PDB file of C-alpha atoms in Angstrom:
ATOM      1  CA  MET A  28       0.000   0.000   0.000  1.00 67.00           C
ATOM      2  CA  ALA A  29       1.158   3.502  -0.814  1.00 91.00           C
ATOM      3  CA  GLY A  30       0.618   6.290   1.630  1.00 95.00           C
ATOM      4  CA  PHE A  31       1.926   9.445   3.221  1.00 97.00           C
ATOM      5  CA  GLN A  32       2.255  11.282   6.520  1.00 98.00           C
ATOM      6  CA  ILE A  33       2.149  14.998   7.175  1.00 97.00           C
ATOM      7  CA  ARG A  34       3.003  16.534  10.550  1.00 97.00           C
ATOM      8  CA  LYS A  35       2.071  20.175  11.133  1.00 96.00           C
ATOM      9  CA  PRO A  36       3.068  22.012  14.333  1.00 96.00           C
ATOM     10  CA  HIS A  37       0.469  24.366  15.785  1.00 95.00           C
ATOM     11  CA  SER A  38      -0.173  26.823  18.605  1.00 95.00           C
ATOM     12  CA  MET A  39      -3.982  26.645  18.492  1.00 95.00           C
ATOM     13  CA  ASP A  40      -6.285  25.797  21.376  1.00 92.00           C
ATOM     14  CA  LYS A  41      -8.105  22.461  21.334  1.00 88.00           C
ATOM     15  CA  ALA A  42     -11.485  23.859  20.215  1.00 91.00           C
ATOM     16  CA  GLU A  43      -9.998  25.759  17.246  1.00 92.00           C
ATOM     17  CA  LEU A  44      -7.946  22.764  16.248  1.00 92.00           C
ATOM     18  CA  ARG A  45     -10.933  20.434  16.441  1.00 92.00           C
ATOM     19  CA  ASP A  46     -12.942  22.848  14.241  1.00 92.00           C
ATOM     20  CA  ALA A  47     -10.128  22.852  11.652  1.00 89.00           C
ATOM     21  CA  ALA A  48      -9.937  19.041  11.707  1.00 89.00           C
ATOM     22  CA  GLU A  49     -13.704  18.810  11.299  1.00 89.00           C
ATOM     23  CA  GLY A  50     -13.473  21.129   8.277  1.00 87.00           C
ATOM     24  CA  LEU A  51     -10.835  18.958   6.634  1.00 84.00           C
ATOM     25  CA  ALA A  52     -12.868  15.810   7.297  1.00 87.00           C
ATOM     26  CA  LYS A  53     -15.991  17.378   5.747  1.00 88.00           C
ATOM     27  CA  GLN A  54     -14.021  18.582   2.718  1.00 85.00           C
ATOM     28  CA  LEU A  55     -12.600  15.094   2.142  1.00 83.00           C
ATOM     29  CA  GLU A  56     -16.048  13.531   2.602  1.00 88.00           C
ATOM     30  CA  SER A  57     -17.630  15.786  -0.017  1.00 90.00           C
ATOM     31  CA  SER A  58     -14.813  15.775  -2.566  1.00 84.00           C
ATOM     32  CA  HIS A  59     -13.556  12.185  -2.255  1.00 81.00           C
ATOM     33  CA  GLY A  60     -16.515  10.198  -0.916  1.00 86.00           C
ATOM     34  CA  VAL A  61     -14.807   9.043   2.281  1.00 89.00           C
ATOM     35  CA  ARG A  62     -16.438   8.711   5.695  1.00 94.00           C
ATOM     36  CA  ALA A  63     -15.037  10.440   8.768  1.00 93.00           C
ATOM     37  CA  ARG A  64     -15.709   9.798  12.445  1.00 95.00           C
ATOM     38  CA  TRP A  65     -14.133  10.987  15.676  1.00 94.00           C
ATOM     39  CA  GLU A  66     -12.293   8.513  17.898  1.00 94.00           C
ATOM     40  CA  GLY A  67     -11.067  10.485  20.916  1.00 93.00           C
ATOM     41  CA  ASP A  68      -8.606  13.103  19.643  1.00 91.00           C
ATOM     42  CA  SER A  69      -8.414  11.523  16.186  1.00 94.00           C
ATOM     43  CA  VAL A  70     -10.561  11.633  13.095  1.00 93.00           C
ATOM     44  CA  ARG A  71     -10.663   8.296  11.265  1.00 96.00           C
ATOM     45  CA  ILE A  72     -11.110   8.689   7.510  1.00 93.00           C
ATOM     46  CA  LYS A  73     -12.143   5.633   5.560  1.00 94.00           C
ATOM     47  CA  GLY A  74     -13.259   5.085   2.011  1.00 91.00           C
ATOM     48  CA  SER A  75     -12.737   2.915  -1.003  1.00 88.00           C
ATOM     49  CA  GLY A  76      -8.977   2.376  -1.026  1.00 90.00           C
ATOM     50  CA  VAL A  77      -8.325   5.060   1.602  1.00 91.00           C
ATOM     51  CA  ASP A  78      -7.639   4.558   5.305  1.00 95.00           C
ATOM     52  CA  GLY A  79      -6.428   7.574   7.227  1.00 94.00           C
ATOM     53  CA  ARG A  80      -6.207   9.173  10.617  1.00 96.00           C
ATOM     54  CA  LEU A  81      -5.844  12.793  11.630  1.00 94.00           C
ATOM     55  CA  THR A  82      -4.499  12.899  15.194  1.00 95.00           C
ATOM     56  CA  LEU A  83      -4.542  16.059  17.306  1.00 95.00           C
ATOM     57  CA  SER A  84      -2.014  16.749  20.058  1.00 94.00           C
ATOM     58  CA  ASP A  85      -1.062  19.835  22.056  1.00 92.00           C
ATOM     59  CA  ALA A  86       1.947  20.441  19.790  1.00 94.00           C
ATOM     60  CA  ASP A  87       1.015  19.203  16.322  1.00 95.00           C
ATOM     61  CA  VAL A  88      -1.397  17.551  13.934  1.00 95.00           C
ATOM     62  CA  LEU A  89      -0.420  14.256  12.352  1.00 96.00           C
ATOM     63  CA  VAL A  90      -2.147  13.043   9.202  1.00 95.00           C
ATOM     64  CA  SER A  91      -1.417   9.422   8.257  1.00 97.00           C
ATOM     65  CA  VAL A  92      -2.947   7.985   5.093  1.00 95.00           C
ATOM     66  CA  GLU A  93      -2.718   4.526   3.539  1.00 96.00           C
ATOM     67  CA  LEU A  94      -3.910   4.158  -0.046  1.00 95.00           C
ATOM     68  CA  GLY A  95      -4.934   1.039  -1.914  1.00 94.00           C
ATOM     69  CA  LEU A  96      -3.763   0.276  -5.417  1.00 91.00           C
ATOM     70  CA  MET A  97      -6.405   2.296  -7.280  1.00 89.00           C
ATOM     71  CA  ALA A  98      -6.363   5.242  -4.850  1.00 88.00           C
ATOM     72  CA  SER A  99      -2.553   5.425  -4.964  1.00 92.00           C
ATOM     73  CA  ALA A 100      -2.885   7.067  -8.387  1.00 91.00           C
ATOM     74  CA  PHE A 101      -4.301  10.097  -6.522  1.00 88.00           C
ATOM     75  CA  LYS A 102      -1.578  10.206  -3.842  1.00 93.00           C
ATOM     76  CA  GLY A 103      -0.112  13.495  -5.062  1.00 94.00           C
ATOM     77  CA  VAL A 104      -3.490  15.197  -5.331  1.00 90.00           C
ATOM     78  CA  LEU A 105      -4.626  13.998  -1.891  1.00 88.00           C
ATOM     79  CA  ARG A 106      -1.339  14.927  -0.234  1.00 94.00           C
ATOM     80  CA  SER A 107      -1.402  18.399  -1.802  1.00 94.00           C
ATOM     81  CA  GLU A 108      -5.004  18.953  -0.767  1.00 88.00           C
ATOM     82  CA  VAL A 109      -4.327  17.924   2.838  1.00 90.00           C
ATOM     83  CA  GLN A 110      -1.132  20.027   2.992  1.00 94.00           C
ATOM     84  CA  ARG A 111      -2.875  23.084   1.544  1.00 94.00           C
ATOM     85  CA  PHE A 112      -5.726  22.760   4.043  1.00 90.00           C
ATOM     86  CA  LEU A 113      -3.333  22.394   6.995  1.00 92.00           C
ATOM     87  CA  ASP A 114      -1.271  25.381   5.829  1.00 94.00           C
ATOM     88  CA  GLU A 115      -4.413  27.496   5.516  1.00 92.00           C
ATOM     89  CA  TYR A 116      -6.311  26.488   8.669  1.00 90.00           C
ATOM     90  CA  VAL A 117      -3.751  25.226  11.192  1.00 92.00           C
ATOM     91  CA  SER A 118      -1.282  27.653  12.720  1.00 89.00           C
TER      92      SER A 118
END
C-alpha cells in the first residue's frame, strides 16, 4: 500500500484545532466520498482504497494515510489537498 504522513506544528487551542480538523474531514467527505468519524482526539477517515487518521495533540497535527492500489494514483493530489488545508487552517 502507498501512503503518506504529514506533521504540522500548531499553537492553536483544542477547540480551534478540532474545528479545523472537522473542516478537513468534511471537505474530504464531499470531494472524495470518504467517511469520517471521531475517535477520541483523532478523526478516522475511511473510504474505497483510503484509510487515514488525523491525530490532534497539544503540539502538532499528524495526518497518516494509507492508499490502496487504485487510490494510490491520486496520492499526489490527496497529499497536496491535505497540505494546503493544513497550511491554511492550522497555525
